[in-house]
Short mmCIF file of C-alpha atoms in Angstrom, two decimals:
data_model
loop_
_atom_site.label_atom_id
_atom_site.label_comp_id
_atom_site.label_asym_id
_atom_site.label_seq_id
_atom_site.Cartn_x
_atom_site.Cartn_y
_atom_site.Cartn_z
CA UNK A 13 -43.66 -4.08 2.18
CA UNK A 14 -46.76 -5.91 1.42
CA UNK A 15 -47.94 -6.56 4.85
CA UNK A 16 -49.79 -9.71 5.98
CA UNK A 17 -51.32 -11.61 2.49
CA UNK A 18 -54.20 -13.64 2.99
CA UNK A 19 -55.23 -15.96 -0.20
CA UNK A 20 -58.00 -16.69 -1.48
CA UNK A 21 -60.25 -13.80 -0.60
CA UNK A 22 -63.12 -15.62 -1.70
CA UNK A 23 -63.88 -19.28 -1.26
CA UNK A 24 -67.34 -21.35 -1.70
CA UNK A 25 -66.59 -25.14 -0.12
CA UNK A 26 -69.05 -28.00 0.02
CA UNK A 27 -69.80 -29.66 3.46
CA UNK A 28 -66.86 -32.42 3.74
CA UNK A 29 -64.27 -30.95 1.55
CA UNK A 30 -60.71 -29.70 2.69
CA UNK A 31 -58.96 -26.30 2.33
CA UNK A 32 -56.40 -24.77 3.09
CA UNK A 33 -56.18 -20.69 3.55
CA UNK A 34 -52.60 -19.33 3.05
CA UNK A 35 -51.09 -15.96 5.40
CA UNK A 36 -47.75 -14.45 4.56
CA UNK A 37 -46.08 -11.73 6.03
CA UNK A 38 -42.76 -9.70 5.01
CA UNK A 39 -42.06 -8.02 8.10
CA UNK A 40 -40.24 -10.46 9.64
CA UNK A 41 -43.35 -11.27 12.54
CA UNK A 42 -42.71 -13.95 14.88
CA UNK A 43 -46.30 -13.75 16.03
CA UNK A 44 -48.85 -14.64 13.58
CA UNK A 45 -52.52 -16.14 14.10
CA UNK A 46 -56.17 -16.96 12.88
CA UNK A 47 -59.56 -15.00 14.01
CA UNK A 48 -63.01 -15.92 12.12
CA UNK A 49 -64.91 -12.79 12.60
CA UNK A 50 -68.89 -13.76 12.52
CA UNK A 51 -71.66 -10.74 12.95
CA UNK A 52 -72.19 -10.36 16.51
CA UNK A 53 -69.53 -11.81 17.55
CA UNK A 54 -66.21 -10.04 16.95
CA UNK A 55 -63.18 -11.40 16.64
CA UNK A 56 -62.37 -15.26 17.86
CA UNK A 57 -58.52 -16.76 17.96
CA UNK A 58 -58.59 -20.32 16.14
CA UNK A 59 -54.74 -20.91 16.52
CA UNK A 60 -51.61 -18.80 17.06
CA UNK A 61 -47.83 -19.36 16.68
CA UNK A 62 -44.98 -17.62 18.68
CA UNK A 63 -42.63 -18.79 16.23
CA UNK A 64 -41.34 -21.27 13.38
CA UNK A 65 -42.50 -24.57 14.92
CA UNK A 66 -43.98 -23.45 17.60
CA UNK A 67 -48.25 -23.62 17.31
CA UNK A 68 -50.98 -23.27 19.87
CA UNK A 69 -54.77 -23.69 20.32
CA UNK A 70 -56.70 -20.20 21.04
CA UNK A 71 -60.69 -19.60 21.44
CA UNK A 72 -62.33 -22.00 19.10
CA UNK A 73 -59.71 -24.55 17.57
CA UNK A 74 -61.94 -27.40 16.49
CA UNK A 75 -61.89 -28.11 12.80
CA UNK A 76 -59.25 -26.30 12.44
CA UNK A 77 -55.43 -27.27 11.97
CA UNK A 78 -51.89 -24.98 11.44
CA UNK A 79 -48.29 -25.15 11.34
CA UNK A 80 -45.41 -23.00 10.94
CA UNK A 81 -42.75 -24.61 8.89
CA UNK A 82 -41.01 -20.65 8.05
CA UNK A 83 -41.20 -17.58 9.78
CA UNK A 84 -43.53 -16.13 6.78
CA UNK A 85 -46.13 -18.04 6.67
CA UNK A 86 -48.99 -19.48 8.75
CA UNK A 87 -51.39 -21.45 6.77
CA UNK A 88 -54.59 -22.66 8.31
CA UNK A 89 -56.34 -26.12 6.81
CA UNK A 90 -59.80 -27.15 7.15
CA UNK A 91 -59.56 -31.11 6.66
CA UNK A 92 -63.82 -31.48 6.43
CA UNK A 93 -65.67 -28.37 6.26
CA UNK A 94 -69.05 -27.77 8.03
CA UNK A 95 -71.39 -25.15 7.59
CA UNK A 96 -70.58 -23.61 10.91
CA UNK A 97 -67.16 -22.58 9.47
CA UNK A 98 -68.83 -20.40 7.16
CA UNK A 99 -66.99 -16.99 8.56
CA UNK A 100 -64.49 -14.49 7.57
CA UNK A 101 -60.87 -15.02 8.76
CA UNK A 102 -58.12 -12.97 9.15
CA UNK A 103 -54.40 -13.89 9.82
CA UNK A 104 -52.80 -11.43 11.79
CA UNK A 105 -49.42 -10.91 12.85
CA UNK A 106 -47.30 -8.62 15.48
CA UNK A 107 -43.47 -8.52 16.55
CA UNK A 108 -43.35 -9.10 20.56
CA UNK A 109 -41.57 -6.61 22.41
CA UNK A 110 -41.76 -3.81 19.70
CA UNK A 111 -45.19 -2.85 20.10
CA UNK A 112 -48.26 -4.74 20.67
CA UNK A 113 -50.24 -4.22 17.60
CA UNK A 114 -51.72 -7.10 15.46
CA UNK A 115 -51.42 -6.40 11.61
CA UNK A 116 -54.19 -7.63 10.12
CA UNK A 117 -54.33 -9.27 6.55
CA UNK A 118 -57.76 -7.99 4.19
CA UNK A 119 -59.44 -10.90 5.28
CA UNK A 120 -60.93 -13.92 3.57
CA UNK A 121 -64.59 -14.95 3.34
CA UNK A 122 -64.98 -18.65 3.21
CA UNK A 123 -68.83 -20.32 2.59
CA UNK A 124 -69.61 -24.08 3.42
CA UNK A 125 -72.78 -25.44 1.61
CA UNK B 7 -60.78 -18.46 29.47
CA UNK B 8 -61.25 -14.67 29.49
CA UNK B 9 -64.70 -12.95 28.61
CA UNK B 10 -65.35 -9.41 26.97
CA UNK B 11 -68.18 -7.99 27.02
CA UNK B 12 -69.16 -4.60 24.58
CA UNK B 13 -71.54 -2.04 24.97
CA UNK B 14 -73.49 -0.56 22.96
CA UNK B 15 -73.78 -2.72 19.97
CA UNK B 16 -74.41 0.21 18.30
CA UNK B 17 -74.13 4.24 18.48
CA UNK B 18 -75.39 6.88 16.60
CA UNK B 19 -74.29 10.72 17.27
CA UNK B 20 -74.26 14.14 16.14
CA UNK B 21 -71.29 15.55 14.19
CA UNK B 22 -69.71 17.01 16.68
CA UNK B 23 -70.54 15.39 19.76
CA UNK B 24 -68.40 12.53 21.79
CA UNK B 25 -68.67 8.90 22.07
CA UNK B 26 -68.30 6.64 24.34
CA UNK B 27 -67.85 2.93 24.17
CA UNK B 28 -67.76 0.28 27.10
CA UNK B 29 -65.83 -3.01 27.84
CA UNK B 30 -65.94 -5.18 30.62
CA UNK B 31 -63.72 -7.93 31.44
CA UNK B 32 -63.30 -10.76 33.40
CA UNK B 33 -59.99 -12.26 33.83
CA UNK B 34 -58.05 -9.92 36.22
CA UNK B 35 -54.70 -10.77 35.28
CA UNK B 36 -55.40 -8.86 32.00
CA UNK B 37 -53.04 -6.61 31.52
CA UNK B 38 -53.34 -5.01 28.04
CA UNK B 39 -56.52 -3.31 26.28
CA UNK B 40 -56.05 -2.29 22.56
CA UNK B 41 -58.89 -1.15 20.73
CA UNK B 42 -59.20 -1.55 16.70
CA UNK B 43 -61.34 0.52 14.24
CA UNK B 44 -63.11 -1.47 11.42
CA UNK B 45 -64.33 0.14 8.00
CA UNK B 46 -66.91 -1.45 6.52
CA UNK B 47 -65.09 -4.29 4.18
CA UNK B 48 -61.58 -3.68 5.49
CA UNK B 49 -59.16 -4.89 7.94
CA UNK B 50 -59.33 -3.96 11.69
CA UNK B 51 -56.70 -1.34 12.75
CA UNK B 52 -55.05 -0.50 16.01
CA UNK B 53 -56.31 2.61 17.34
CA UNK B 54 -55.17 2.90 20.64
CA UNK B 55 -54.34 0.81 23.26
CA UNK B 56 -53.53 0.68 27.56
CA UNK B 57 -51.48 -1.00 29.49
CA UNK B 58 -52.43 -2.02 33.10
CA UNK B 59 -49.94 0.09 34.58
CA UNK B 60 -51.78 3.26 33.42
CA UNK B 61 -55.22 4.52 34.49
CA UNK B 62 -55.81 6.45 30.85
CA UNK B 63 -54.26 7.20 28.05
CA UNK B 64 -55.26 10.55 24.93
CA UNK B 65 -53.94 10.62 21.47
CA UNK B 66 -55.65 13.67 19.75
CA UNK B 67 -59.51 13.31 19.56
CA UNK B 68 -59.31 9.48 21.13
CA UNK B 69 -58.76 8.81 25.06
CA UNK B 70 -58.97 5.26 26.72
CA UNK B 71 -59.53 5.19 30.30
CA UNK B 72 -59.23 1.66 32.30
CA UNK B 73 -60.86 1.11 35.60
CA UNK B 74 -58.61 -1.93 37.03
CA UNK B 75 -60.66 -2.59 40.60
CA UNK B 76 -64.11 -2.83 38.81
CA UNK B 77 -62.57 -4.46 35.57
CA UNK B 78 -63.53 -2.20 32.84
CA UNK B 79 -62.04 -0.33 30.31
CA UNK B 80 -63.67 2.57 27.45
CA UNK B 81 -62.83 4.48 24.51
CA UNK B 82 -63.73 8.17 24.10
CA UNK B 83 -63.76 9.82 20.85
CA UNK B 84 -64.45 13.72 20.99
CA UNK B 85 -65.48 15.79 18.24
CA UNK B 86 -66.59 13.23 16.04
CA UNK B 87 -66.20 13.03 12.45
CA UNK B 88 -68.16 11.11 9.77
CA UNK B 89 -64.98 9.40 8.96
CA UNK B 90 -65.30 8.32 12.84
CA UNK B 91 -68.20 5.81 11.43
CA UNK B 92 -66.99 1.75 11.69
CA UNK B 93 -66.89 -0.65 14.00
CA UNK B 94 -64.95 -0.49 17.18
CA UNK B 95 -63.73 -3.62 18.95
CA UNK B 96 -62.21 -3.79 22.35
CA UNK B 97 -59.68 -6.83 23.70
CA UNK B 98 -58.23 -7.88 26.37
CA UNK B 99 -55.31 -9.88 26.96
CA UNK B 100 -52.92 -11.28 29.44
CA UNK B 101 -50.20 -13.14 27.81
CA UNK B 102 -49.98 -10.64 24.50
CA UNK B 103 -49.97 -14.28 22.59
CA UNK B 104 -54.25 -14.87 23.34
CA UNK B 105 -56.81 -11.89 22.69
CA UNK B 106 -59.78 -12.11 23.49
CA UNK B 107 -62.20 -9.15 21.63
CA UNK B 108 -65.44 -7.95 22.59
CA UNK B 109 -68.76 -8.57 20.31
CA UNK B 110 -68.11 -4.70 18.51
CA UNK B 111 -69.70 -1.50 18.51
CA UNK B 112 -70.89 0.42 15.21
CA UNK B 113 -70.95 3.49 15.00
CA UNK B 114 -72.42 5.90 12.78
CA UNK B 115 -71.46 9.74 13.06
CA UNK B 116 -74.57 11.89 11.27
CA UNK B 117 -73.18 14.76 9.52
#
């Protein structure tokens, strides 16, 4: 099993342009979501999803839209990027009722100019 | 919305000695506390974690102890290791759908 996949790892944006951040998983997750991690300020839930076609808004969802067409992946699009979305983010994704845990993909470190 | 707060930011020991790491939190229908370890340039990982049900909770050299009355929760590593050096970030949640984690805590075991 690969995990949780989180493409691209890298990504420089210019103020006003659109992305879009792609999170598989293979282990069959119905839970997935999006943290930014920025230094000082651990980790913050943009969106989550409970399951396929179901989304909702966490800590800091502004700027910031998702859906969840399969149970696989969880793609997060940033229609006009700002400089204060220059973060890391990490999809992460558990199975309710199993255990708790939130697998975490390697992260992906997006800069807006 | 729930706030966590982390203490120290950051902690530097002795080989050998314990540490001891500090959340509070303020929603009190919280009912789960993980904790995840963070190398630098890697992923966060589950280390341990408490449910509100139980007052503490040991697995080898790591204990978590949770203190539901004055709303705070901490993680105790004994016998450190220079492996033990990352960041440590507590959460809370209530839901298991929203967590909310604290700001982090590096720490750096001296050999």
């Amino acid at each position: 099993n690969a995990g949780v996949t989180q493409t691209p790892k890298f990504q420089v944006l210019k103020t006003g342009q659109s992305m879009t951040l792609q999170c598989a998983q293979d282990m069959n997750h119905e839970y997935m979501s999006w943290y930014r991690q920025d230094p000082g300020m651990g980790l913050r839930l943009i969106h989550y999803s409970v399951g396929a076609g179901i989304t909702d808004q966490g800590e800091v969802p502004n700027g910031y839209n998702v859906s969840r067409s399969t149970t696989e992946d969880f793609p997060l699009r940033l229609l006009s990027a700002a400089p204060s979305q220059t973060s890391v983010y990490f999809c992460a994704s558990k199975q309710p009722g199993q255990s708790e845990e939130l697998f975490f993909g390697e992260g992906s470190r997006l800069t807006v100019l | 919305g729930e706030n966590v707060e982390q203490h120290p930011s950051t902690l530097s020991v002795q080989e050998g000695d314990s540490a001891v790491i500090k959340c509070t939190y303020s929603d009190s229908a919280s009912n789960y506390f993980p904790w995840y370890k963070q190398e630098l340039g890697k992923r966060p990982q589950l280390i341990i974690d408490i449910r509100s049900n139980v007052g503490e909770k040991k697995d080898q050299r790591i204990a978590v102890t949770l203190n539901k009355t004055a709303k705070h929760f901490s993680l105790h590593i004994t016998e450190t290791q220079p492996e033990d050096s990352a960041v440590y970030f507590c959460a809370a949640s209530r839901n298991f759908n929203k967590f909310y984690f604290g700001s982090g805590t590096k720490l750096n075991v001296k050999p």
